[in-house]
PDB file of C-alpha atoms in Angstrom:
ATOM      1  CA  MET A 369      93.523 154.749  47.429  1.00  0.00           C
ATOM      2  CA  TYR A 370      96.131 153.295  45.103  1.00  0.00           C
ATOM      3  CA  GLN A 371      94.951 150.448  42.824  1.00  0.00           C
ATOM      4  CA  GLU A 372      97.081 148.210  40.628  1.00  0.00           C
ATOM      5  CA  ILE A 373      97.242 149.404  37.026  1.00  0.00           C
ATOM      6  CA  ASP A 374      96.042 147.144  34.242  1.00  0.00           C
ATOM      7  CA  LEU A 375      98.420 147.296  31.287  1.00  0.00           C
ATOM      8  CA  SER A 376      96.713 144.382  29.438  1.00  0.00           C
ATOM      9  CA  LYS A 377      94.747 146.830  27.197  1.00  0.00           C
ATOM     10  CA  VAL A 378      98.025 148.064  25.736  1.00  0.00           C
ATOM     11  CA  ASN A 379      98.628 146.150  22.517  1.00  0.00           C
ATOM     12  CA  TYR A 380     102.401 145.830  23.146  1.00  0.00           C
ATOM     13  CA  THR A 381     104.646 143.545  25.134  1.00  0.00           C
ATOM     14  CA  PHE A 382     107.143 145.591  27.156  1.00  0.00           C
ATOM     15  CA  ARG A 383     110.776 144.468  27.120  1.00  0.00           C
ATOM     16  CA  HIS A 384     111.337 146.437  30.355  1.00  0.00           C
ATOM     17  CA  LYS A 385     108.740 147.097  32.981  1.00  0.00           C
ATOM     18  CA  PRO A 386     107.314 150.631  32.610  1.00  0.00           C
ATOM     19  CA  LEU A 387     108.119 153.002  35.479  1.00  0.00           C
ATOM     20  CA  LEU A 388     105.149 154.666  37.189  1.00  0.00           C
ATOM     21  CA  ILE A 389     105.673 158.288  37.942  1.00  0.00           C
ATOM     22  CA  GLY A 390     103.473 161.397  38.538  1.00  0.00           C
ATOM     23  CA  GLY A 391     100.164 161.555  40.385  1.00  0.00           C
ATOM     24  CA  THR A 392      99.573 157.822  40.569  1.00  0.00           C
ATOM     25  CA  ALA A 393     102.991 157.366  42.164  1.00  0.00           C
ATOM     26  CA  MET A 394     102.022 160.171  44.644  1.00  0.00           C
ATOM     27  CA  GLU A 395      98.891 158.164  45.422  1.00  0.00           C
ATOM     28  CA  TYR A 396     100.908 154.968  45.918  1.00  0.00           C
ATOM     29  CA  TYR A 397     102.946 156.765  48.566  1.00  0.00           C
ATOM     30  CA  GLU A 398      99.654 157.956  50.138  1.00  0.00           C
ATOM     31  CA  LEU A 399     100.481 161.644  49.512  1.00  0.00           C
ATOM     32  CA  ARG A 400      97.446 162.698  47.482  1.00  0.00           C
ATOM     33  CA  LYS A 401      94.815 161.312  45.115  1.00  0.00           C
ATOM     34  CA  ALA A 402      95.907 160.705  41.542  1.00  0.00           C
ATOM     35  CA  GLY A 403      94.444 162.635  38.621  1.00  0.00           C
ATOM     36  CA  ASP A 404      92.786 161.064  35.555  1.00  0.00           C
ATOM     37  CA  ASP A 405      95.976 160.105  33.717  1.00  0.00           C
ATOM     38  CA  VAL A 406      98.584 157.492  34.589  1.00  0.00           C
ATOM     39  CA  ASP A 407     102.126 158.428  33.643  1.00  0.00           C
ATOM     40  CA  PHE A 408     105.016 156.014  32.936  1.00  0.00           C
ATOM     41  CA  VAL A 409     108.539 156.427  31.693  1.00  0.00           C
ATOM     42  CA  VAL A 410     109.622 153.596  29.414  1.00  0.00           C
ATOM     43  CA  ALA A 411     112.962 152.346  28.042  1.00  0.00           C
ATOM     44  CA  LEU A 412     113.898 153.733  24.641  1.00  0.00           C
ATOM     45  CA  GLU A 413     113.248 150.401  22.873  1.00  0.00           C
ATOM     46  CA  ASP A 414     109.781 150.214  24.390  1.00  0.00           C
ATOM     47  CA  TYR A 415     109.013 153.786  23.394  1.00  0.00           C
ATOM     48  CA  GLU A 416     110.056 152.985  19.812  1.00  0.00           C
ATOM     49  CA  GLY A 417     107.993 149.794  19.945  1.00  0.00           C
ATOM     50  CA  LEU A 418     104.914 151.699  21.132  1.00  0.00           C
ATOM     51  CA  LYS A 419     105.372 154.243  18.364  1.00  0.00           C
ATOM     52  CA  GLU A 420     105.382 151.418  15.805  1.00  0.00           C
ATOM     53  CA  VAL A 421     102.203 149.874  17.256  1.00  0.00           C
ATOM     54  CA  TYR A 422     100.468 153.245  17.646  1.00  0.00           C
ATOM     55  CA  PRO A 423     101.894 155.444  14.769  1.00  0.00           C
ATOM     56  CA  GLU A 424      98.769 157.619  14.352  1.00  0.00           C
ATOM     57  CA  PRO A 425      99.254 161.313  15.291  1.00  0.00           C
ATOM     58  CA  GLU A 426      96.430 161.205  17.915  1.00  0.00           C
ATOM     59  CA  TYR A 427      98.538 158.843  19.991  1.00  0.00           C
ATOM     60  CA  GLN A 428     101.732 160.993  19.858  1.00  0.00           C
ATOM     61  CA  GLU A 429     102.563 163.541  22.558  1.00  0.00           C
ATOM     62  CA  ASP A 430     105.299 166.176  22.606  1.00  0.00           C
ATOM     63  CA  ILE A 431     105.603 168.343  25.768  1.00  0.00           C
ATOM     64  CA  TRP A 432     108.681 170.594  25.565  1.00  0.00           C
ATOM     65  CA  GLY A 433     110.630 167.868  23.766  1.00  0.00           C
ATOM     66  CA  ASP A 434     109.497 165.057  26.095  1.00  0.00           C
ATOM     67  CA  LEU A 435     107.961 162.520  23.605  1.00  0.00           C
ATOM     68  CA  GLY A 436     105.246 160.116  24.580  1.00  0.00           C
ATOM     69  CA  VAL A 437     102.532 157.784  23.438  1.00  0.00           C
ATOM     70  CA  LYS A 438      99.109 158.370  24.947  1.00  0.00           C
ATOM     71  CA  LEU A 439      96.563 155.588  25.095  1.00  0.00           C
ATOM     72  CA  ASN A 440      93.433 156.952  26.808  1.00  0.00           C
ATOM     73  CA  GLU A 441      94.436 157.588  30.376  1.00  0.00           C
ATOM     74  CA  LEU A 442      97.823 155.748  30.053  1.00  0.00           C
ATOM     75  CA  GLU A 443     100.755 157.889  28.982  1.00  0.00           C
ATOM     76  CA  PHE A 444     104.148 156.386  28.149  1.00  0.00           C
ATOM     77  CA  TRP A 445     107.020 158.841  28.026  1.00  0.00           C
ATOM     78  CA  LYS A 446     110.440 158.435  26.469  1.00  0.00           C
ATOM     79  CA  CYS A 447     111.927 160.738  29.118  1.00  0.00           C
ATOM     80  CA  ILE A 448     111.016 163.502  31.559  1.00  0.00           C
ATOM     81  CA  CYS A 449     112.988 166.730  31.224  1.00  0.00           C
ATOM     82  CA  LEU A 450     115.428 164.605  29.207  1.00  0.00           C
ATOM     83  CA  PHE A 451     115.991 162.216  32.158  1.00  0.00           C
ATOM     84  CA  HIS A 452     115.656 158.675  30.742  1.00  0.00           C
ATOM     85  CA  TYR A 453     114.254 155.438  32.075  1.00  0.00           C
ATOM     86  CA  GLU A 454     117.636 153.978  33.122  1.00  0.00           C
ATOM     87  CA  PHE A 455     118.297 156.862  35.508  1.00  0.00           C
ATOM     88  CA  LEU A 456     114.742 157.219  36.891  1.00  0.00           C
ATOM     89  CA  ALA A 457     114.177 153.469  37.359  1.00  0.00           C
ATOM     90  CA  GLU A 458     117.234 152.969  39.622  1.00  0.00           C
ATOM     91  CA  LYS A 459     116.130 151.164  42.832  1.00  0.00           C
ATOM     92  CA  ALA A 460     112.467 151.361  41.781  1.00  0.00           C
ATOM     93  CA  ILE A 461     109.789 149.297  43.568  1.00  0.00           C
ATOM     94  CA  GLU A 462     109.032 146.124  41.576  1.00  0.00           C
ATOM     95  CA  LYS A 463     105.436 145.182  40.817  1.00  0.00           C
ATOM     96  CA  GLU A 464     104.337 142.318  38.635  1.00  0.00           C
ATOM     97  CA  HIS A 465     103.964 144.327  35.395  1.00  0.00           C
ATOM     98  CA  TYR A 466     105.612 147.695  36.134  1.00  0.00           C
ATOM     99  CA  LYS A 467     107.865 149.533  38.554  1.00  0.00           C
ATOM    100  CA  ILE A 468     107.108 152.444  40.867  1.00  0.00           C
ATOM    101  CA  ILE A 469     109.589 155.288  41.021  1.00  0.00           C
ATOM    102  CA  LEU A 470     111.561 155.551  44.232  1.00  0.00           C
ATOM    103  CA  LEU A 471     110.255 158.435  46.445  1.00  0.00           C
ATOM    104  CA  GLU A 472     113.625 160.180  46.302  1.00  0.00           C
ATOM    105  CA  LYS A 473     113.557 160.140  42.463  1.00  0.00           C
ATOM    106  CA  LEU A 474     109.982 161.397  42.526  1.00  0.00           C
ATOM    107  CA  LEU A 475     111.132 164.267  44.754  1.00  0.00           C
ATOM    108  CA  PHE A 476     113.866 165.034  42.144  1.00  0.00           C
ATOM    109  CA  LEU A 477     111.257 165.158  39.314  1.00  0.00           C
ATOM    110  CA  LYS A 478     109.003 167.476  41.303  1.00  0.00           C
ATOM    111  CA  ALA A 479     112.011 169.715  42.188  1.00  0.00           C
ATOM    112  CA  ILE A 480     113.102 170.169  38.596  1.00  0.00           C
ATOM    113  CA  ALA A 481     109.498 171.135  37.622  1.00  0.00           C
ATOM    114  CA  MET A 482     108.840 173.324  40.651  1.00  0.00           C
ATOM    115  CA  SER A 483     108.250 176.460  38.574  1.00  0.00           C
ATOM    116  CA  LYS A 484     104.664 175.197  38.329  1.00  0.00           C
ATOM    117  CA  LYS A 485     102.455 175.565  41.436  1.00  0.00           C
ATOM    118  CA  LYS A 486     101.101 171.951  41.082  1.00  0.00           C
ATOM    119  CA  TYR A 487     104.584 170.503  41.325  1.00  0.00           C
ATOM    120  CA  ARG A 488     105.602 172.803  44.236  1.00  0.00           C
ATOM    121  CA  LYS A 489     102.621 171.464  46.145  1.00  0.00           C
ATOM    122  CA  ASP A 490     103.694 167.886  45.421  1.00  0.00           C
ATOM    123  CA  LEU A 491     107.292 168.722  46.374  1.00  0.00           C
ATOM    124  CA  LYS A 492     106.051 169.994  49.765  1.00  0.00           C
ATOM    125  CA  LEU A 493     103.994 166.844  50.353  1.00  0.00           C
ATOM    126  CA  ILE A 494     107.020 164.643  49.643  1.00  0.00           C
ATOM    127  CA  VAL A 495     109.313 166.653  51.891  1.00  0.00           C
ATOM    128  CA  LEU A 496     106.716 166.558  54.701  1.00  0.00           C
ATOM    129  CA  LYS A 497     106.525 162.817  54.341  1.00  0.00           C
ATOM    130  CA  PHE A 498     110.280 162.459  54.592  1.00  0.00           C
ATOM    131  CA  LEU A 499     110.304 164.622  57.767  1.00  0.00           C
ATOM    132  CA  ASP A 500     107.294 162.837  59.214  1.00  0.00           C
ATOM    133  CA  ASP A 501     108.974 159.475  58.656  1.00  0.00           C
ATOM    134  CA  GLN A 502     112.244 160.741  60.130  1.00  0.00           C
ATOM    135  CA  TYR A 503     110.962 162.241  63.344  1.00  0.00           C
ATOM    136  CA  ASP A 504     109.092 160.347  66.084  1.00  0.00           C
ATOM    137  CA  ASP A 505     108.556 163.295  68.378  1.00  0.00           C
ATOM    138  CA  GLU A 506     104.878 164.315  68.366  1.00  0.00           C
ATOM    139  CA  LYS A 507     105.597 167.864  69.657  1.00  0.00           C
ATOM    140  CA  TRP A 508     108.090 168.389  66.854  1.00  0.00           C
ATOM    141  CA  LYS A 509     105.569 167.074  64.311  1.00  0.00           C
ATOM    142  CA  GLU A 510     102.801 169.372  65.704  1.00  0.00           C
ATOM    143  CA  LYS A 511     105.051 172.388  65.478  1.00  0.00           C
ATOM    144  CA  TYR A 512     106.758 171.830  62.179  1.00  0.00           C
ATOM    145  CA  LEU A 513     104.627 169.514  60.084  1.00  0.00           C
ATOM    146  CA  LYS A 514     101.409 171.530  60.049  1.00  0.00           C
ATOM    147  CA  LYS A 515      99.708 170.583  56.833  1.00  0.00           C
TER     148      LYS A 515
END
């Protein structure tokens, strides 16, 4: 079950609310349980600020050119597949200290990463949720939304 995320242990004041993505966003939408890490995309100025506060190499991440700062289970990414905060945060759900990616944008992220089995599974879960929400017919759901 989704729980609010405590960002107070991060020694940095964000200028823009970080955007929650990944498994914890999947859990927020009640699609599956989150893994051990909590992924955020942050605005460029916040990424640069985090890099200044945490300059040591053990905090720096680079996955195929997506740069991030990792603080224990919290990961703050400059972009995902070169898609930046401004695009991904459009119409996001506002929380007190962060935002949650819109389900349609999460679907987009999973689709562009679908070459990996894990993301294909997530993609299917999101599509099934859209269809389940769209159709009220129980017979249709039973026939087409077998999980």
